């Protein structure tokens, strides 16, 4: 069931300068010392970053790794706010974290990927935040489960939190990939489509896991029309106590942001608008025809199902399917359609067809 969220637009949060997209949250992975926090904040503030992040309580894979500075770090965050007038934000993973943040004037919090995956904790955090008016950003859960992500937004919204945003940081995977986490952009696109009004950040730092991927991932986020970036920045990444390989010095972050090509979401250009409307109308007609073709195909497939049932024949004829698929791939190539695309489309069609025939077989 599709549920709506009752949210406040990011333009009313008073956090970001939206006139020069993307909107940016930057700061170190972890608050490590007053000097590190102040130097990093200065570097970022100098080129116009207004929203500063730093992890105070760090969820680490192994015990014994640096687990954050705790309350001491909140005092440093407070100093960043006082000296540079920046908005300050950190990750909360429990009710206690929320109460500590409130004591120290934290302006915004985010829920980390490991916490979003746990509805009990999200509920606890939502209740602790109930009487505050601070924005809450929800990172995707570690596993690629869109509903779990949406469920966390719903829990917060039901607790009366209306300044909601999301951060896409990719998903844990056992696949061998160059990045630290699997981008899984299609899940982000699906969420954006469902809730276009919610500010959408990408976190290329945790997605990439290495400085060398930050630019391509940030550009991809812009190409997909996402609103902002949360990026880790450290005054001296080589000494960072967590995520050293993915943090950028502020000057390099400035260069990266300046290099991004941010496409407009809309234009007043009459010629463009007229042409795009015509092209979209053509696509709509083609999509409808595709649907009709799929429906006719399914109709024939049902007849085949009935026929197989009457003659006691097995549904899946693997050899026949392999022949059809390789034939389609060859024909698709002539039409300039990539093999992976043709394979995915026809496998989906075949799977649906087999499922339909199975139902026929199971019917008395
Ligand atoms: C972080 O932002 O520092 C962090 C721990 O991220 P994630 O929850 O995405 O792993
Ligand atoms: Mn980090």
Tab-separated table of C-alpha atoms and ligand atoms in Angstrom:
chain	number	residue	atom	x	y	z
A	1	UNK	CA	0.000	0.000	0.000
A	2	UNK	CA	1.329	3.430	-1.000
A	3	UNK	CA	1.339	5.841	1.935
A	4	UNK	CA	2.008	9.521	1.777
A	5	UNK	CA	4.330	11.376	4.119
A	6	UNK	CA	3.452	14.738	5.604
A	7	UNK	CA	6.710	16.655	5.262
A	8	UNK	CA	8.160	20.168	5.305
A	9	UNK	CA	10.077	21.181	2.130
A	10	UNK	CA	13.827	21.582	2.583
A	11	UNK	CA	13.541	25.234	1.498
A	12	UNK	CA	11.752	25.870	4.809
A	13	UNK	CA	14.416	24.240	7.000
A	14	UNK	CA	16.731	27.240	6.752
A	15	UNK	CA	19.790	24.998	6.411
A	16	UNK	CA	20.922	25.077	2.817
A	17	UNK	CA	21.632	27.580	0.108
A	18	UNK	CA	19.705	25.998	-2.737
A	19	UNK	CA	20.732	28.615	-5.285
A	20	UNK	CA	23.994	26.794	-6.009
A	21	UNK	CA	23.158	23.098	-6.184
A	22	UNK	CA	24.009	20.545	-4.899
A	23	UNK	CA	23.205	21.169	-1.235
A	24	UNK	CA	26.117	19.841	0.796
A	25	UNK	CA	26.749	18.388	4.238
A	26	UNK	CA	30.450	17.877	4.934
A	27	UNK	CA	32.738	17.073	7.799
A	28	UNK	CA	34.832	14.289	9.222
A	29	UNK	CA	33.754	10.701	9.602
A	30	UNK	CA	34.426	11.024	13.350
A	31	UNK	CA	34.998	13.864	15.766
A	32	UNK	CA	38.536	13.091	16.973
A	33	UNK	CA	39.864	16.210	18.683
A	34	UNK	CA	39.001	19.854	19.087
A	35	UNK	CA	41.844	20.837	16.763
A	36	UNK	CA	40.781	18.400	14.028
A	37	UNK	CA	37.172	19.598	14.262
A	38	UNK	CA	38.005	23.298	14.198
A	39	UNK	CA	40.539	23.013	11.376
A	40	UNK	CA	38.194	20.953	9.227
A	41	UNK	CA	35.246	23.244	9.925
A	42	UNK	CA	37.342	26.316	9.049
A	43	UNK	CA	38.442	24.795	5.744
A	44	UNK	CA	34.854	23.991	4.829
A	45	UNK	CA	33.373	27.251	6.062
A	46	UNK	CA	35.975	29.190	4.036
A	47	UNK	CA	34.404	28.037	0.781
A	48	UNK	CA	30.778	28.284	1.789
A	49	UNK	CA	29.789	24.973	3.390
A	50	UNK	CA	27.128	25.718	5.989
A	51	UNK	CA	26.217	22.294	7.321
A	52	UNK	CA	28.865	20.353	9.237
A	53	UNK	CA	28.775	16.647	10.027
A	54	UNK	CA	30.855	14.592	12.462
A	55	UNK	CA	30.259	11.149	13.933
A	56	UNK	CA	30.175	11.228	17.742
A	57	UNK	CA	29.243	7.588	18.350
A	58	UNK	CA	30.684	5.329	15.669
A	59	UNK	CA	29.218	1.938	14.807
A	60	UNK	CA	32.358	-0.129	14.180
A	61	UNK	CA	32.613	-3.635	12.821
A	62	UNK	CA	35.207	-4.789	15.342
A	63	UNK	CA	35.350	-3.952	19.029
A	64	UNK	CA	38.495	-2.078	19.924
A	65	UNK	CA	38.314	0.225	16.873
A	66	UNK	CA	37.794	3.910	17.625
A	67	UNK	CA	34.154	4.191	18.681
A	68	UNK	CA	33.854	7.968	18.726
A	69	UNK	CA	34.567	10.726	21.206
A	70	UNK	CA	31.100	10.671	22.796
A	71	UNK	CA	29.854	13.678	24.752
A	72	UNK	CA	33.270	15.370	24.575
A	73	UNK	CA	32.805	15.479	20.791
A	74	UNK	CA	29.457	17.204	21.180
A	75	UNK	CA	31.270	20.071	22.881
A	76	UNK	CA	33.552	20.403	19.836
A	77	UNK	CA	30.536	20.353	17.533
A	78	UNK	CA	29.003	23.105	19.647
A	79	UNK	CA	32.172	25.139	19.238
A	80	UNK	CA	31.993	24.753	15.449
A	81	UNK	CA	28.464	26.108	15.594
A	82	UNK	CA	29.462	28.999	17.836
A	83	UNK	CA	32.602	30.035	15.919
A	84	UNK	CA	31.508	29.503	12.338
A	85	UNK	CA	27.726	29.739	12.589
A	86	UNK	CA	27.463	26.382	10.839
A	87	UNK	CA	24.560	24.011	11.395
A	88	UNK	CA	25.843	20.870	13.106
A	89	UNK	CA	24.688	17.299	12.682
A	90	UNK	CA	25.592	13.810	13.814
A	91	UNK	CA	24.396	10.212	13.742
A	92	UNK	CA	22.075	8.932	16.462
A	93	UNK	CA	21.515	5.245	17.118
A	94	UNK	CA	19.574	5.310	20.395
A	95	UNK	CA	17.276	7.382	22.568
A	96	UNK	CA	20.242	8.313	24.765
A	97	UNK	CA	22.100	9.747	21.772
A	98	UNK	CA	19.085	11.908	20.921
A	99	UNK	CA	18.879	13.323	24.455
A	100	UNK	CA	22.604	14.104	24.474
A	101	UNK	CA	22.302	15.852	21.096
A	102	UNK	CA	19.436	17.986	22.371
A	103	UNK	CA	21.517	19.071	25.366
A	104	UNK	CA	24.288	20.310	23.078
A	105	UNK	CA	22.185	22.089	20.459
A	106	UNK	CA	22.701	19.680	17.570
A	107	UNK	CA	20.669	21.089	14.653
A	108	UNK	CA	19.995	17.927	12.661
A	109	UNK	CA	20.559	14.195	13.122
A	110	UNK	CA	20.824	11.250	10.802
A	111	UNK	CA	20.033	7.607	11.321
A	112	UNK	CA	22.840	5.343	10.130
A	113	UNK	CA	22.502	2.415	7.768
A	114	UNK	CA	22.818	-0.214	10.491
A	115	UNK	CA	20.149	1.480	12.580
A	116	UNK	CA	17.634	1.985	9.760
A	117	UNK	CA	17.671	-1.796	9.400
A	118	UNK	CA	16.328	-2.112	12.974
A	119	UNK	CA	12.690	-0.994	13.407
A	120	UNK	CA	12.901	-1.189	17.235
A	121	UNK	CA	15.704	1.352	17.293
A	122	UNK	CA	14.065	3.589	14.698
A	123	UNK	CA	10.894	3.596	16.820
A	124	UNK	CA	12.855	4.431	19.947
A	125	UNK	CA	14.640	7.296	18.175
A	126	UNK	CA	11.382	8.573	16.665
A	127	UNK	CA	9.821	8.752	20.135
A	128	UNK	CA	12.835	10.527	21.592
A	129	UNK	CA	12.674	13.122	18.800
A	130	UNK	CA	8.924	13.614	19.133
A	131	UNK	CA	9.008	16.997	20.830
A	132	UNK	CA	11.830	18.487	18.794
A	133	UNK	CA	11.617	20.279	15.482
A	134	UNK	CA	14.972	19.205	14.117
A	135	UNK	CA	15.359	17.624	10.679
A	136	UNK	CA	16.125	13.907	10.512
A	137	UNK	CA	17.924	12.258	7.610
A	138	UNK	CA	17.507	8.539	7.124
A	139	UNK	CA	20.249	6.543	5.475
A	140	UNK	CA	19.251	3.493	3.493
A	141	UNK	CA	19.389	0.219	5.445
A	142	UNK	CA	22.544	-1.865	4.884
A	143	UNK	CA	20.519	-4.430	2.948
A	144	UNK	CA	18.766	-3.404	-0.286
A	145	UNK	CA	15.267	-3.320	1.182
A	146	UNK	CA	13.282	-0.310	0.011
A	147	UNK	CA	10.351	-1.074	2.321
A	148	UNK	CA	12.570	-1.052	5.378
A	149	UNK	CA	13.821	2.376	4.330
A	150	UNK	CA	10.290	3.661	3.737
A	151	UNK	CA	9.152	2.089	7.028
A	152	UNK	CA	11.744	4.115	8.934
A	153	UNK	CA	10.471	7.321	7.286
A	154	UNK	CA	6.912	6.366	8.215
A	155	UNK	CA	7.816	5.712	11.852
A	156	UNK	CA	9.476	9.118	12.146
A	157	UNK	CA	6.620	10.849	10.362
A	158	UNK	CA	4.029	9.218	12.630
A	159	UNK	CA	5.959	10.562	15.612
A	160	UNK	CA	5.367	14.041	14.160
A	161	UNK	CA	8.769	14.533	12.513
A	162	UNK	CA	8.052	16.480	9.362
A	163	UNK	CA	11.508	17.680	8.371
A	164	UNK	CA	12.609	14.443	6.761
A	165	UNK	CA	15.344	13.689	4.267
A	166	UNK	CA	17.125	10.604	2.964
A	167	UNK	CA	20.728	9.632	2.308
A	168	UNK	CA	21.682	6.926	-0.166
A	169	UNK	CA	24.983	5.258	0.782
A	170	UNK	CA	24.700	1.963	-1.058
A	171	UNK	CA	24.270	-1.580	0.197
A	172	UNK	CA	26.405	-4.318	1.711
A	173	UNK	CA	27.200	-7.021	-0.774
A	174	UNK	CA	29.203	-10.191	-1.145
A	175	UNK	CA	29.667	-9.426	-4.859
A	176	UNK	CA	33.157	-8.416	-5.917
A	177	UNK	CA	32.867	-4.714	-6.804
A	178	UNK	CA	35.323	-1.825	-6.854
A	179	UNK	CA	33.278	0.200	-4.352
A	180	UNK	CA	32.888	-0.342	-0.624
A	181	UNK	CA	29.127	-0.681	-1.048
A	182	UNK	CA	26.945	-1.640	-3.979
A	183	UNK	CA	25.433	1.585	-5.393
A	184	UNK	CA	22.012	0.018	-6.189
A	185	UNK	CA	20.914	3.324	-7.735
A	186	UNK	CA	17.636	1.821	-8.939
A	187	UNK	CA	16.438	1.655	-5.330
A	188	UNK	CA	17.263	5.321	-4.850
A	189	UNK	CA	15.440	6.187	-8.057
A	190	UNK	CA	12.395	4.228	-6.892
A	191	UNK	CA	12.338	6.083	-3.568
A	192	UNK	CA	12.809	9.439	-5.304
A	193	UNK	CA	9.914	8.625	-7.628
A	194	UNK	CA	7.661	7.721	-4.694
A	195	UNK	CA	8.567	10.752	-2.596
A	196	UNK	CA	9.859	13.467	-4.935
A	197	UNK	CA	9.329	16.154	-2.289
A	198	UNK	CA	11.817	14.663	0.191
A	199	UNK	CA	15.374	16.074	-0.007
A	200	UNK	CA	17.617	13.366	-1.328
A	201	UNK	CA	21.327	13.159	-0.543
A	202	UNK	CA	23.904	10.721	-1.845
A	203	UNK	CA	26.826	9.699	0.347
A	204	UNK	CA	29.620	8.944	-2.141
A	205	UNK	CA	32.111	8.538	0.730
A	206	UNK	CA	30.561	5.411	2.225
A	207	UNK	CA	29.435	4.169	-1.162
A	208	UNK	CA	32.892	4.434	-2.725
A	209	UNK	CA	35.088	3.749	0.275
A	210	UNK	CA	37.973	5.446	-1.507
A	211	UNK	CA	38.747	9.021	-2.544
A	212	UNK	CA	39.244	7.914	-6.127
A	213	UNK	CA	35.535	7.112	-6.603
A	214	UNK	CA	34.093	10.261	-5.050
A	215	UNK	CA	33.894	12.259	-8.246
A	216	UNK	CA	32.201	9.640	-10.427
A	217	UNK	CA	29.688	8.736	-7.707
A	218	UNK	CA	28.898	12.376	-6.959
A	219	UNK	CA	28.404	13.081	-10.658
A	220	UNK	CA	26.121	10.070	-10.962
A	221	UNK	CA	24.022	11.382	-8.077
A	222	UNK	CA	23.708	14.716	-9.890
A	223	UNK	CA	22.830	13.025	-13.184
A	224	UNK	CA	20.022	11.198	-11.381
A	225	UNK	CA	18.700	14.547	-10.174
A	226	UNK	CA	19.406	14.013	-6.465
A	227	UNK	CA	19.457	17.178	-4.378
A	228	UNK	CA	22.565	16.941	-2.295
A	229	UNK	CA	25.707	15.232	-1.102
A	230	UNK	CA	26.930	14.188	2.304
A	231	UNK	CA	30.697	13.914	1.976
A	232	UNK	CA	33.374	13.154	4.524
A	233	UNK	CA	36.114	15.734	4.831
A	234	UNK	CA	39.063	15.764	7.237
A	235	UNK	CA	41.832	18.329	7.696
A	236	UNK	CA	44.398	15.495	7.532
A	237	UNK	CA	42.870	12.240	6.264
A	238	UNK	CA	46.157	10.332	6.662
A	239	UNK	CA	45.706	10.598	10.451
A	240	UNK	CA	41.955	9.888	10.499
A	241	UNK	CA	40.869	7.395	13.173
A	242	UNK	CA	38.107	6.021	10.919
A	243	UNK	CA	37.507	5.885	7.163
A	244	UNK	CA	40.911	7.405	6.330
A	245	UNK	CA	40.881	6.226	2.693
A	246	UNK	CA	37.662	7.975	1.744
A	247	UNK	CA	38.066	11.415	3.323
A	248	UNK	CA	39.088	14.540	1.422
A	249	UNK	CA	40.827	17.663	2.670
A	250	UNK	CA	38.456	20.658	2.388
A	251	UNK	CA	40.392	22.167	-0.542
A	252	UNK	CA	39.993	18.957	-2.549
A	253	UNK	CA	36.304	18.846	-1.707
A	254	UNK	CA	35.980	22.380	-3.071
A	255	UNK	CA	37.656	21.287	-6.329
A	256	UNK	CA	35.427	18.244	-6.570
A	257	UNK	CA	32.236	20.243	-6.039
A	258	UNK	CA	33.303	22.821	-8.615
A	259	UNK	CA	33.912	20.081	-11.164
A	260	UNK	CA	30.402	18.652	-10.951
A	261	UNK	CA	28.024	19.235	-13.808
A	262	UNK	CA	24.622	19.880	-12.294
A	263	UNK	CA	21.819	19.626	-14.777
A	264	UNK	CA	18.710	21.707	-14.363
A	265	UNK	CA	15.552	19.875	-13.424
A	266	UNK	CA	13.369	22.270	-15.396
A	267	UNK	CA	13.724	24.975	-17.973
A	268	UNK	CA	11.597	27.774	-19.403
A	269	UNK	CA	12.979	27.102	-22.881
A	270	UNK	CA	9.824	26.843	-25.020
A	271	UNK	CA	11.374	24.770	-27.814
A	272	UNK	CA	12.810	22.253	-25.336
A	273	UNK	CA	9.512	21.953	-23.447
A	274	UNK	CA	7.483	21.436	-26.629
A	275	UNK	CA	9.866	18.845	-28.019
A	276	UNK	CA	10.161	16.935	-24.788
A	277	UNK	CA	6.375	16.805	-24.479
A	278	UNK	CA	6.062	15.351	-27.958
A	279	UNK	CA	8.761	12.792	-27.302
A	280	UNK	CA	7.176	11.837	-23.987
A	281	UNK	CA	3.811	11.421	-25.663
A	282	UNK	CA	5.448	9.047	-28.158
A	283	UNK	CA	7.025	7.076	-25.329
A	284	UNK	CA	3.621	6.826	-23.607
A	285	UNK	CA	2.082	5.350	-26.749
A	286	UNK	CA	4.951	2.887	-27.170
A	287	UNK	CA	4.644	1.847	-23.509
A	288	UNK	CA	0.955	1.225	-23.913
A	289	UNK	CA	1.601	-0.871	-27.006
A	290	UNK	CA	4.217	-2.818	-25.090
A	291	UNK	CA	1.648	-3.530	-22.388
A	292	UNK	CA	-0.890	-4.694	-24.955
A	293	UNK	CA	1.681	-6.966	-26.585
A	294	UNK	CA	2.595	-8.412	-23.196
A	295	UNK	CA	-1.083	-9.015	-22.442
A	296	UNK	CA	-1.589	-10.816	-25.794
A	297	UNK	CA	1.496	-12.881	-25.173
A	298	UNK	CA	0.212	-13.837	-21.737
A	299	UNK	CA	-3.128	-14.812	-23.248
A	300	UNK	CA	-1.386	-17.231	-25.621
A	301	UNK	CA	0.781	-18.483	-22.796
A	302	UNK	CA	-2.343	-19.297	-20.761
A	303	UNK	CA	-3.715	-21.296	-23.693
A	304	UNK	CA	-0.435	-23.196	-23.898
A	305	UNK	CA	-0.714	-23.818	-20.150
A	306	UNK	CA	-4.190	-25.308	-20.541
A	307	UNK	CA	-2.964	-27.430	-23.418
A	308	UNK	CA	0.049	-28.738	-21.497
A	309	UNK	CA	-2.190	-29.572	-18.569
A	310	UNK	CA	-4.629	-31.499	-20.767
A	311	UNK	CA	-1.742	-33.503	-22.253
A	312	UNK	CA	0.183	-33.905	-19.010
A	313	UNK	CA	3.286	-32.109	-20.278
A	314	UNK	CA	5.860	-30.385	-18.005
A	315	UNK	CA	5.678	-26.590	-17.997
A	316	UNK	CA	9.324	-25.634	-18.382
A	317	UNK	CA	10.969	-26.821	-21.556
A	318	UNK	CA	14.472	-25.588	-20.810
A	319	UNK	CA	15.952	-26.350	-24.231
A	320	UNK	CA	13.174	-24.491	-26.019
A	321	UNK	CA	13.614	-21.481	-23.784
A	322	UNK	CA	17.371	-21.377	-24.387
A	323	UNK	CA	16.735	-21.412	-28.148
A	324	UNK	CA	14.200	-18.595	-27.912
A	325	UNK	CA	16.507	-16.516	-25.764
A	326	UNK	CA	19.554	-16.876	-27.990
A	327	UNK	CA	17.406	-16.097	-31.010
A	328	UNK	CA	16.094	-12.957	-29.296
A	329	UNK	CA	19.596	-11.892	-28.289
A	330	UNK	CA	20.769	-12.242	-31.908
A	331	UNK	CA	17.771	-10.311	-33.245
A	332	UNK	CA	18.120	-7.717	-30.497
A	333	UNK	CA	21.708	-7.147	-31.591
A	334	UNK	CA	20.480	-6.252	-35.076
A	335	UNK	CA	18.174	-3.655	-33.497
A	336	UNK	CA	21.024	-2.283	-31.378
A	337	UNK	CA	19.710	-3.642	-28.087
A	338	UNK	CA	22.338	-4.766	-25.561
A	339	UNK	CA	22.446	-8.476	-24.763
A	340	UNK	CA	22.028	-7.912	-20.996
A	341	UNK	CA	18.894	-5.871	-21.576
A	342	UNK	CA	17.301	-8.411	-23.924
A	343	UNK	CA	18.171	-11.234	-21.530
A	344	UNK	CA	16.692	-9.414	-18.520
A	345	UNK	CA	13.470	-8.488	-20.350
A	346	UNK	CA	12.867	-11.946	-21.793
A	347	UNK	CA	13.767	-13.745	-18.597
A	348	UNK	CA	11.210	-11.591	-16.751
A	349	UNK	CA	8.595	-12.370	-19.403
A	350	UNK	CA	9.398	-16.077	-19.261
A	351	UNK	CA	9.290	-16.162	-15.447
A	352	UNK	CA	5.857	-14.506	-15.420
A	353	UNK	CA	4.642	-16.904	-18.064
A	354	UNK	CA	5.865	-19.964	-16.133
A	355	UNK	CA	4.226	-18.637	-12.955
A	356	UNK	CA	0.921	-18.230	-14.811
A	357	UNK	CA	1.116	-21.758	-16.271
A	358	UNK	CA	1.939	-23.149	-12.820
A	359	UNK	CA	-1.217	-21.568	-11.463
A	360	UNK	CA	-3.219	-23.188	-14.239
A	361	UNK	CA	-1.663	-26.552	-13.409
A	362	UNK	CA	-2.439	-26.214	-9.710
A	363	UNK	CA	-6.070	-25.273	-10.405
A	364	UNK	CA	-8.472	-28.206	-10.060
B	1	LIG	C1	28.747	7.679	8.724
B	1	LIG	O1	28.057	8.464	8.050
B	1	LIG	O2	29.770	8.010	9.332
B	1	LIG	C2	28.375	6.259	8.753
B	1	LIG	C3	28.748	5.459	9.733
B	1	LIG	O3	27.679	5.903	7.683
B	1	LIG	P1	26.788	4.595	7.368
B	1	LIG	O4	25.705	4.553	8.402
B	1	LIG	O5	26.301	4.942	6.008
B	1	LIG	O6	27.698	3.413	7.389
B	2	LIG	MN1	32.574	7.230	7.924
